[in-house]
């Protein structure tokens, strides 16, 4: 046994006992972008027992400025983020069990995954998934830590079922349309700050020191030098549809799940087939090669360039249509090449 | 009036009197926000009815989706 955790054990709120507890825990991170990279690295270095990380995307050059697990090689190879993440994480700490899942976190899967873990970390880039995550957390009864950032601004809140308000309580009746994605860019210090807030809360939960939780909605702007922390307990609603007495988990119903999504800050639309499929990428490569355009394939995805569009087809049937933000245009391109 | 907004001393223009005016002034009225005035957290309905006074301590947190 080497002494890799000695400094963390010397920190008295964790100690040897806390370190042991961390090692016996399983955490789910949803999203392997900027926040997901940072959180995953922190947990793996801290000696988490098992980590499951889910993401639907692959590494691109524009990720490298802030997504700390990825390299130029990953961007060149268009490696799915969770695969690249797993490679790097195992190089950092080979004793952690890492489960990498290339998928869009949908209701059924999230519920399944949630039942096996002690804590969920929000590292998504959209509110649709967060609302599902929130309902799943309430239904399964495990905590989750909200985190988000844009520009130099960031925000975080820790949600403990049966104790704190949930995300539905906080965002009230505001239509989800008002929570569209942000395109204002992002600087890495804002990412790291949110990761720090999320991970210190995560460590407290994992070692069982719930009394030390922050218990406040925190936000900051590193460029404008602002900081705010609000006690939001009063916003917990007895009639909340997600955490109230007569809850219905509205975001777990299938009607609320979209099959298409415009990806945050990118000129891309994701199309998800209505039924689960496994695509034969090799056969598709041959088919598309005959139609002109350029096809590239790795074991996880196929990229087909037909200017002005580019299609990226995943094994699970999902397709990213790059070069448009228009859903109907994306659907037309999808059907033209993929039937 | 002069208020303490997220820890910073701010001089608000004269037409800003309600909490909802502050949100408009900072162009975050179409965002999802949580507002606290002098330690009291407000519901969104109260944003329209809460008048501010000089030296008020205001905390505003707005929700974002990026990650
Ligand atoms: Zn609630």
Tab-separated table of C-alpha atoms and ligand atoms in Angstrom:
chain	number	residue	atom	x	y	z
A	1	UNK	CA	0.000	0.000	0.000
A	2	UNK	CA	1.493	3.325	-1.002
A	3	UNK	CA	0.610	6.570	0.698
A	4	UNK	CA	-1.258	8.252	-2.157
A	5	UNK	CA	-4.154	9.334	0.082
A	6	UNK	CA	-2.031	10.407	3.068
A	7	UNK	CA	-2.681	14.162	2.664
A	8	UNK	CA	-6.399	13.621	2.420
A	9	UNK	CA	-6.351	11.348	5.475
A	10	UNK	CA	-4.424	13.984	7.430
A	11	UNK	CA	-7.311	16.352	6.785
A	12	UNK	CA	-9.224	15.594	9.979
A	13	UNK	CA	-12.839	15.889	8.693
A	14	UNK	CA	-11.987	12.998	6.354
A	15	UNK	CA	-9.334	10.971	8.199
A	16	UNK	CA	-8.649	7.283	7.635
A	17	UNK	CA	-12.271	6.418	8.296
A	18	UNK	CA	-13.532	8.900	5.724
A	19	UNK	CA	-11.035	7.652	3.171
A	20	UNK	CA	-12.361	4.127	3.693
A	21	UNK	CA	-15.920	5.357	3.180
A	22	UNK	CA	-14.954	7.190	-0.035
A	23	UNK	CA	-13.432	3.976	-1.325
A	24	UNK	CA	-16.716	2.150	-0.739
A	25	UNK	CA	-18.820	4.625	-2.710
A	26	UNK	CA	-20.121	4.700	-6.276
A	27	UNK	CA	-20.798	8.032	-7.991
A	28	UNK	CA	-22.597	8.758	-11.259
A	29	UNK	CA	-21.528	11.780	-13.296
A	30	UNK	CA	-23.904	12.851	-16.034
A	31	UNK	CA	-21.944	14.704	-18.685
A	32	UNK	CA	-18.254	14.544	-19.559
A	33	UNK	CA	-17.728	18.106	-20.723
A	34	UNK	CA	-15.999	20.798	-18.701
A	35	UNK	CA	-17.686	20.131	-15.343
A	36	UNK	CA	-17.725	16.379	-15.904
A	37	UNK	CA	-13.984	16.298	-16.628
A	38	UNK	CA	-13.157	18.299	-13.541
A	39	UNK	CA	-15.470	16.357	-11.228
A	40	UNK	CA	-14.344	12.982	-12.555
A	41	UNK	CA	-10.671	13.816	-12.075
A	42	UNK	CA	-11.294	15.095	-8.550
A	43	UNK	CA	-13.202	11.959	-7.510
A	44	UNK	CA	-10.721	9.581	-9.087
A	45	UNK	CA	-7.763	11.317	-7.431
A	46	UNK	CA	-9.670	11.289	-4.136
A	47	UNK	CA	-9.966	7.507	-4.381
A	48	UNK	CA	-13.629	6.927	-5.134
A	49	UNK	CA	-14.438	3.198	-5.363
A	50	UNK	CA	-16.430	3.273	-8.562
A	51	UNK	CA	-17.290	5.971	-11.053
A	52	UNK	CA	-19.894	5.785	-13.806
A	53	UNK	CA	-19.665	8.544	-16.383
A	54	UNK	CA	-22.213	9.119	-19.141
A	55	UNK	CA	-21.960	11.382	-22.171
A	56	UNK	CA	-23.420	11.536	-25.672
A	57	UNK	CA	-20.696	13.489	-27.417
A	58	UNK	CA	-17.173	13.151	-28.787
A	59	UNK	CA	-14.056	15.281	-28.254
A	60	UNK	CA	-13.623	18.347	-30.453
A	61	UNK	CA	-10.895	20.988	-30.663
A	62	UNK	CA	-13.097	23.629	-29.050
A	63	UNK	CA	-13.279	21.444	-25.909
A	64	UNK	CA	-9.545	21.502	-25.183
A	65	UNK	CA	-9.507	25.037	-23.720
A	66	UNK	CA	-11.346	23.875	-20.576
A	67	UNK	CA	-12.138	20.156	-20.596
A	68	UNK	CA	-9.146	18.986	-18.609
A	69	UNK	CA	-9.187	15.269	-19.368
A	70	UNK	CA	-8.771	15.587	-23.150
A	71	UNK	CA	-5.805	15.918	-25.474
A	72	UNK	CA	-5.202	16.900	-29.090
A	73	UNK	CA	-4.980	13.211	-29.935
A	74	UNK	CA	-8.528	12.673	-28.634
A	75	UNK	CA	-9.848	15.544	-30.760
A	76	UNK	CA	-8.058	14.252	-33.868
A	77	UNK	CA	-9.556	10.801	-33.377
A	78	UNK	CA	-12.991	12.162	-32.501
A	79	UNK	CA	-12.992	9.838	-29.537
A	80	UNK	CA	-16.240	9.689	-27.555
A	81	UNK	CA	-15.686	11.808	-24.463
A	82	UNK	CA	-16.301	9.024	-21.972
A	83	UNK	CA	-13.791	6.735	-23.712
A	84	UNK	CA	-11.114	9.431	-23.733
A	85	UNK	CA	-12.041	10.256	-20.136
A	86	UNK	CA	-11.749	6.652	-19.009
A	87	UNK	CA	-8.289	6.306	-20.599
A	88	UNK	CA	-7.020	9.391	-18.829
A	89	UNK	CA	-8.708	8.593	-15.500
A	90	UNK	CA	-7.228	5.094	-15.384
A	91	UNK	CA	-3.804	6.563	-16.057
A	92	UNK	CA	-4.335	8.835	-13.049
A	93	UNK	CA	-5.634	6.128	-10.707
A	94	UNK	CA	-5.764	2.545	-11.887
A	95	UNK	CA	-7.440	1.278	-8.709
A	96	UNK	CA	-10.766	2.990	-9.479
A	97	UNK	CA	-13.452	1.031	-11.322
A	98	UNK	CA	-14.614	3.225	-14.182
A	99	UNK	CA	-17.710	2.575	-16.228
A	100	UNK	CA	-17.916	4.666	-19.409
A	101	UNK	CA	-21.302	4.902	-21.106
A	102	UNK	CA	-21.756	6.517	-24.525
A	103	UNK	CA	-25.407	7.534	-24.419
A	104	UNK	CA	-27.942	10.259	-24.034
A	105	UNK	CA	-29.115	10.113	-20.431
A	106	UNK	CA	-32.766	9.192	-20.898
A	107	UNK	CA	-35.377	8.529	-18.218
A	108	UNK	CA	-35.294	4.731	-18.125
A	109	UNK	CA	-31.530	4.495	-18.103
A	110	UNK	CA	-31.075	7.242	-15.533
A	111	UNK	CA	-33.432	5.496	-13.135
A	112	UNK	CA	-31.519	2.237	-13.554
A	113	UNK	CA	-28.132	3.863	-13.033
A	114	UNK	CA	-29.332	5.939	-10.092
A	115	UNK	CA	-30.411	2.855	-8.136
A	116	UNK	CA	-26.828	1.583	-8.106
A	117	UNK	CA	-25.060	4.720	-6.892
A	118	UNK	CA	-24.682	6.802	-3.726
A	119	UNK	CA	-24.597	10.217	-5.369
A	120	UNK	CA	-25.242	11.864	-8.748
A	121	UNK	CA	-23.221	14.790	-10.080
A	122	UNK	CA	-24.814	17.118	-12.592
A	123	UNK	CA	-22.380	17.981	-15.346
A	124	UNK	CA	-24.925	18.351	-18.122
A	125	UNK	CA	-25.311	21.365	-20.376
A	126	UNK	CA	-29.102	21.519	-20.471
A	127	UNK	CA	-32.108	21.846	-18.190
A	128	UNK	CA	-34.116	19.092	-19.805
A	129	UNK	CA	-31.713	16.472	-18.427
A	130	UNK	CA	-31.412	18.292	-15.098
A	131	UNK	CA	-35.168	18.151	-14.530
A	132	UNK	CA	-35.127	14.407	-15.258
A	133	UNK	CA	-32.159	14.018	-12.916
A	134	UNK	CA	-34.056	15.944	-10.252
A	135	UNK	CA	-37.113	13.674	-10.500
A	136	UNK	CA	-34.968	10.533	-10.518
A	137	UNK	CA	-33.139	11.721	-7.397
A	138	UNK	CA	-36.442	12.223	-5.568
A	139	UNK	CA	-37.875	8.921	-6.746
A	140	UNK	CA	-34.816	6.811	-5.931
A	141	UNK	CA	-33.932	8.848	-2.857
A	142	UNK	CA	-30.304	9.728	-3.531
A	143	UNK	CA	-28.743	13.201	-3.521
A	144	UNK	CA	-27.527	15.140	-6.539
A	145	UNK	CA	-25.410	18.249	-6.916
A	146	UNK	CA	-26.480	20.877	-9.432
A	147	UNK	CA	-23.682	22.826	-11.088
A	148	UNK	CA	-23.622	25.108	-14.111
A	149	UNK	CA	-21.541	27.882	-15.596
A	150	UNK	CA	-21.445	30.357	-18.443
A	151	UNK	CA	-18.959	33.145	-19.172
A	152	UNK	CA	-17.317	33.946	-15.836
A	153	UNK	CA	-20.461	33.057	-13.882
A	154	UNK	CA	-21.255	29.868	-12.032
A	155	UNK	CA	-23.882	28.409	-9.726
A	156	UNK	CA	-24.277	25.325	-7.550
A	157	UNK	CA	-26.756	23.739	-5.169
A	158	UNK	CA	-26.852	20.441	-3.314
A	159	UNK	CA	-30.182	18.627	-3.331
A	160	UNK	CA	-30.851	16.093	-0.570
A	161	UNK	CA	-34.211	14.296	-0.932
A	162	UNK	CA	-36.636	14.734	2.002
A	163	UNK	CA	-34.445	17.528	3.327
A	164	UNK	CA	-33.727	20.417	0.979
A	165	UNK	CA	-35.910	22.006	-1.699
A	166	UNK	CA	-35.491	20.329	-5.093
A	167	UNK	CA	-34.689	21.995	-8.409
A	168	UNK	CA	-38.407	22.174	-9.323
A	169	UNK	CA	-39.043	24.073	-6.078
A	170	UNK	CA	-36.331	26.569	-6.965
A	171	UNK	CA	-37.189	27.220	-10.596
A	172	UNK	CA	-40.932	27.268	-9.799
A	173	UNK	CA	-43.474	27.624	-12.557
A	174	UNK	CA	-41.130	29.239	-15.029
A	175	UNK	CA	-41.492	27.537	-18.395
A	176	UNK	CA	-38.442	25.549	-19.380
A	177	UNK	CA	-38.199	27.589	-22.561
A	178	UNK	CA	-36.819	30.361	-20.370
A	179	UNK	CA	-33.881	28.151	-19.477
A	180	UNK	CA	-32.371	27.817	-22.890
A	181	UNK	CA	-28.709	27.180	-23.334
A	182	UNK	CA	-26.121	29.868	-23.142
A	183	UNK	CA	-23.823	30.871	-25.965
A	184	UNK	CA	-21.773	33.492	-24.171
A	185	UNK	CA	-18.607	31.427	-24.060
A	186	UNK	CA	-16.899	30.204	-20.934
A	187	UNK	CA	-13.560	30.626	-19.171
A	188	UNK	CA	-11.960	27.719	-17.358
A	189	UNK	CA	-11.660	29.410	-13.931
A	190	UNK	CA	-15.476	29.545	-13.787
A	191	UNK	CA	-15.584	25.824	-14.553
A	192	UNK	CA	-13.007	25.025	-11.888
A	193	UNK	CA	-14.833	27.096	-9.290
A	194	UNK	CA	-18.108	25.212	-9.866
A	195	UNK	CA	-16.205	21.917	-9.802
A	196	UNK	CA	-14.703	22.954	-6.446
A	197	UNK	CA	-18.139	23.728	-5.006
A	198	UNK	CA	-19.579	20.477	-6.318
A	199	UNK	CA	-16.652	18.329	-5.194
A	200	UNK	CA	-16.344	19.708	-1.666
A	201	UNK	CA	-20.046	18.965	-1.177
A	202	UNK	CA	-19.559	15.533	-2.757
A	203	UNK	CA	-16.725	14.666	-0.343
A	204	UNK	CA	-18.876	15.722	2.626
A	205	UNK	CA	-21.692	13.459	1.421
A	206	UNK	CA	-19.357	10.550	0.662
A	207	UNK	CA	-17.717	10.605	4.107
A	208	UNK	CA	-21.107	11.123	5.749
A	209	UNK	CA	-20.470	14.603	7.176
A	210	UNK	CA	-23.898	15.989	6.232
A	211	UNK	CA	-23.813	18.633	8.965
A	212	UNK	CA	-21.006	20.376	7.093
A	213	UNK	CA	-22.993	20.776	3.862
A	214	UNK	CA	-23.238	24.386	2.669
A	215	UNK	CA	-27.031	24.373	2.583
A	216	UNK	CA	-27.109	27.487	0.393
A	217	UNK	CA	-27.603	28.283	-3.256
A	218	UNK	CA	-24.257	29.734	-4.251
A	219	UNK	CA	-23.321	31.822	-7.273
A	220	UNK	CA	-20.334	33.904	-8.333
A	221	UNK	CA	-18.964	35.965	-11.152
A	222	UNK	CA	-15.176	35.785	-11.298
A	223	UNK	CA	-14.865	38.635	-13.796
A	224	UNK	CA	-17.258	41.027	-12.066
A	225	UNK	CA	-15.901	39.992	-8.646
A	226	UNK	CA	-19.305	39.082	-7.245
A	227	UNK	CA	-20.368	36.350	-4.864
A	228	UNK	CA	-23.730	35.426	-3.449
A	229	UNK	CA	-25.061	32.682	-1.205
A	230	UNK	CA	-28.747	32.381	-0.377
A	231	UNK	CA	-30.469	30.164	2.146
A	232	UNK	CA	-33.347	28.761	0.070
A	233	UNK	CA	-35.017	26.343	2.533
A	234	UNK	CA	-38.124	28.549	2.513
A	235	UNK	CA	-38.669	27.758	-1.167
A	236	UNK	CA	-39.408	24.074	-0.496
A	237	UNK	CA	-42.987	23.552	-1.594
A	238	UNK	CA	-45.375	21.033	-0.077
A	239	UNK	CA	-47.218	20.870	-3.406
A	240	UNK	CA	-44.080	20.510	-5.546
A	241	UNK	CA	-44.774	17.999	-8.370
A	242	UNK	CA	-41.275	16.528	-7.939
A	243	UNK	CA	-40.707	16.444	-4.154
A	244	UNK	CA	-44.058	17.355	-2.599
A	245	UNK	CA	-46.626	15.213	-0.771
A	246	UNK	CA	-48.567	14.253	-3.905
A	247	UNK	CA	-45.687	14.056	-6.301
A	248	UNK	CA	-46.074	12.907	-9.893
A	249	UNK	CA	-42.473	13.170	-11.170
A	250	UNK	CA	-43.600	15.111	-14.261
A	251	UNK	CA	-40.225	14.918	-15.987
A	252	UNK	CA	-40.179	11.137	-15.948
A	253	UNK	CA	-43.193	10.829	-18.239
A	254	UNK	CA	-42.353	9.960	-21.804
A	255	UNK	CA	-44.300	12.855	-23.305
A	256	UNK	CA	-41.773	15.213	-21.821
A	257	UNK	CA	-38.836	13.609	-23.597
A	258	UNK	CA	-37.834	15.171	-26.853
A	259	UNK	CA	-36.447	13.101	-29.672
A	260	UNK	CA	-34.538	16.010	-31.138
A	261	UNK	CA	-32.399	18.587	-29.407
A	262	UNK	CA	-30.428	21.599	-30.592
A	263	UNK	CA	-27.035	21.246	-28.937
A	264	UNK	CA	-25.918	23.987	-26.628
A	265	UNK	CA	-23.777	26.673	-28.243
A	266	UNK	CA	-23.146	24.560	-31.312
A	267	UNK	CA	-24.411	24.574	-34.841
A	268	UNK	CA	-25.775	21.057	-34.352
A	269	UNK	CA	-28.958	19.084	-33.847
A	270	UNK	CA	-29.162	15.674	-32.203
A	271	UNK	CA	-31.738	13.189	-33.484
A	272	UNK	CA	-32.536	10.175	-31.354
A	273	UNK	CA	-34.440	7.256	-32.879
A	274	UNK	CA	-37.723	6.506	-31.113
A	275	UNK	CA	-36.765	2.903	-30.446
A	276	UNK	CA	-33.444	1.535	-29.217
A	277	UNK	CA	-31.268	0.318	-32.072
A	278	UNK	CA	-27.720	-0.827	-32.647
A	279	UNK	CA	-26.263	0.488	-35.872
A	280	UNK	CA	-23.846	-1.511	-37.988
A	281	UNK	CA	-21.292	1.235	-38.587
A	282	UNK	CA	-19.223	-0.838	-40.989
A	283	UNK	CA	-22.149	-1.499	-43.317
A	284	UNK	CA	-23.171	2.140	-43.100
A	285	UNK	CA	-19.651	3.209	-44.027
A	286	UNK	CA	-19.812	1.184	-47.238
A	287	UNK	CA	-23.247	2.534	-48.081
A	288	UNK	CA	-22.294	6.173	-47.551
A	289	UNK	CA	-18.977	5.856	-49.379
A	290	UNK	CA	-20.940	5.166	-52.539
A	291	UNK	CA	-22.864	8.415	-52.192
A	292	UNK	CA	-19.773	10.650	-52.388
A	293	UNK	CA	-18.576	12.761	-49.487
A	294	UNK	CA	-16.015	11.638	-46.935
A	295	UNK	CA	-16.565	8.886	-44.399
A	296	UNK	CA	-14.430	8.319	-41.314
A	297	UNK	CA	-15.040	5.684	-38.715
A	298	UNK	CA	-13.663	4.669	-35.327
A	299	UNK	CA	-14.978	1.797	-33.168
A	300	UNK	CA	-17.597	4.058	-31.575
A	301	UNK	CA	-18.900	6.391	-34.265
A	302	UNK	CA	-18.954	7.260	-37.917
A	303	UNK	CA	-18.491	10.746	-39.324
A	304	UNK	CA	-19.856	11.541	-42.788
A	305	UNK	CA	-19.106	14.860	-44.394
A	306	UNK	CA	-21.533	16.101	-47.049
A	307	UNK	CA	-21.074	19.898	-47.158
A	308	UNK	CA	-22.570	22.043	-45.779
A	309	UNK	CA	-23.524	19.317	-43.316
A	310	UNK	CA	-21.674	16.684	-41.391
A	311	UNK	CA	-23.366	13.682	-39.825
A	312	UNK	CA	-21.997	11.812	-36.837
A	313	UNK	CA	-23.677	8.462	-36.286
A	314	UNK	CA	-23.293	6.623	-32.981
A	315	UNK	CA	-23.694	2.885	-32.428
A	316	UNK	CA	-26.789	3.457	-30.299
A	317	UNK	CA	-28.525	5.024	-33.304
A	318	UNK	CA	-28.165	8.657	-32.297
A	319	UNK	CA	-27.131	11.080	-34.994
A	320	UNK	CA	-25.614	14.536	-34.671
A	321	UNK	CA	-26.282	16.766	-37.656
A	322	UNK	CA	-23.657	19.509	-37.739
A	323	UNK	CA	-23.997	22.641	-39.829
A	324	UNK	CA	-27.525	23.586	-38.836
A	325	UNK	CA	-29.561	24.730	-35.832
A	326	UNK	CA	-32.809	24.064	-37.674
A	327	UNK	CA	-34.543	20.873	-36.535
A	328	UNK	CA	-36.529	20.299	-39.733
A	329	UNK	CA	-33.466	20.875	-41.889
A	330	UNK	CA	-31.561	18.411	-39.702
A	331	UNK	CA	-34.337	15.842	-40.044
A	332	UNK	CA	-34.309	16.239	-43.826
A	333	UNK	CA	-30.552	15.618	-43.954
A	334	UNK	CA	-30.953	12.641	-41.611
A	335	UNK	CA	-33.581	11.017	-43.820
A	336	UNK	CA	-31.705	11.757	-47.031
A	337	UNK	CA	-28.668	9.729	-45.963
A	338	UNK	CA	-29.912	7.364	-43.285
A	339	UNK	CA	-33.431	6.509	-44.474
B	1	UNK	CA	-30.947	54.939	-3.879
B	2	UNK	CA	-27.865	53.113	-2.749
B	3	UNK	CA	-28.095	49.375	-2.137
B	4	UNK	CA	-25.739	46.490	-1.434
B	5	UNK	CA	-26.154	44.110	-4.362
B	6	UNK	CA	-24.366	40.752	-4.088
B	7	UNK	CA	-21.933	42.367	-1.689
B	8	UNK	CA	-21.236	45.393	-3.868
B	9	UNK	CA	-22.401	48.933	-3.126
B	10	UNK	CA	-24.511	50.115	-6.076
B	11	UNK	CA	-26.237	53.401	-6.897
B	12	UNK	CA	-29.566	52.531	-8.545
B	13	UNK	CA	-31.208	54.953	-11.010
B	14	UNK	CA	-34.348	56.750	-9.775
B	15	UNK	CA	-36.853	54.757	-11.817
B	16	UNK	CA	-35.722	51.536	-10.118
B	17	UNK	CA	-38.038	51.080	-7.120
B	18	UNK	CA	-39.264	47.475	-7.162
B	19	UNK	CA	-37.286	44.241	-7.098
B	20	UNK	CA	-38.653	43.533	-10.590
B	21	UNK	CA	-37.167	46.872	-11.731
B	22	UNK	CA	-33.730	45.756	-10.550
B	23	UNK	CA	-34.076	42.570	-12.587
B	24	UNK	CA	-35.024	44.614	-15.666
B	25	UNK	CA	-32.216	47.078	-15.011
B	26	UNK	CA	-29.668	44.247	-15.067
B	27	UNK	CA	-31.445	42.542	-17.986
B	28	UNK	CA	-32.065	39.322	-16.097
B	29	UNK	CA	-35.888	39.685	-15.933
B	30	UNK	CA	-36.324	36.861	-18.440
B	31	UNK	CA	-34.061	34.543	-16.457
B	32	UNK	CA	-34.963	32.245	-13.599
B	33	UNK	CA	-33.804	33.972	-10.431
B	34	UNK	CA	-33.861	33.661	-6.672
B	35	UNK	CA	-33.875	37.005	-4.841
B	36	UNK	CA	-33.222	37.743	-1.198
B	37	UNK	CA	-33.750	41.191	0.354
B	38	UNK	CA	-32.360	41.841	3.826
B	39	UNK	CA	-32.157	38.138	4.528
B	40	UNK	CA	-35.758	37.457	3.432
B	41	UNK	CA	-36.174	35.252	0.400
B	42	UNK	CA	-38.917	36.331	-2.036
B	43	UNK	CA	-41.312	34.293	-4.143
B	44	UNK	CA	-41.488	35.324	-7.798
B	45	UNK	CA	-44.859	37.057	-7.202
B	46	UNK	CA	-43.220	39.178	-4.533
B	47	UNK	CA	-40.669	40.510	-7.045
B	48	UNK	CA	-43.450	42.709	-8.474
B	49	UNK	CA	-44.647	43.983	-5.105
B	50	UNK	CA	-41.501	44.447	-3.050
B	51	UNK	CA	-40.350	48.085	-2.852
B	52	UNK	CA	-36.726	48.695	-2.130
B	53	UNK	CA	-35.285	51.277	0.207
B	54	UNK	CA	-31.925	52.894	0.680
B	55	UNK	CA	-29.219	50.612	2.181
B	56	UNK	CA	-31.160	47.432	1.372
B	57	UNK	CA	-29.053	44.313	1.127
B	58	UNK	CA	-30.011	42.409	-2.027
B	59	UNK	CA	-28.767	39.019	-3.174
B	60	UNK	CA	-29.677	37.833	-6.664
B	61	UNK	CA	-28.818	34.413	-8.060
B	62	UNK	CA	-29.790	33.514	-11.614
B	63	UNK	CA	-29.904	30.019	-13.012
B	64	UNK	CA	-27.796	29.052	-16.006
B	65	UNK	CA	-27.616	25.817	-17.951
B	66	UNK	CA	-24.085	25.490	-19.322
B	67	UNK	CA	-21.635	22.939	-18.100
C	1	LIG	ZN1	-39.491	20.247	-5.045
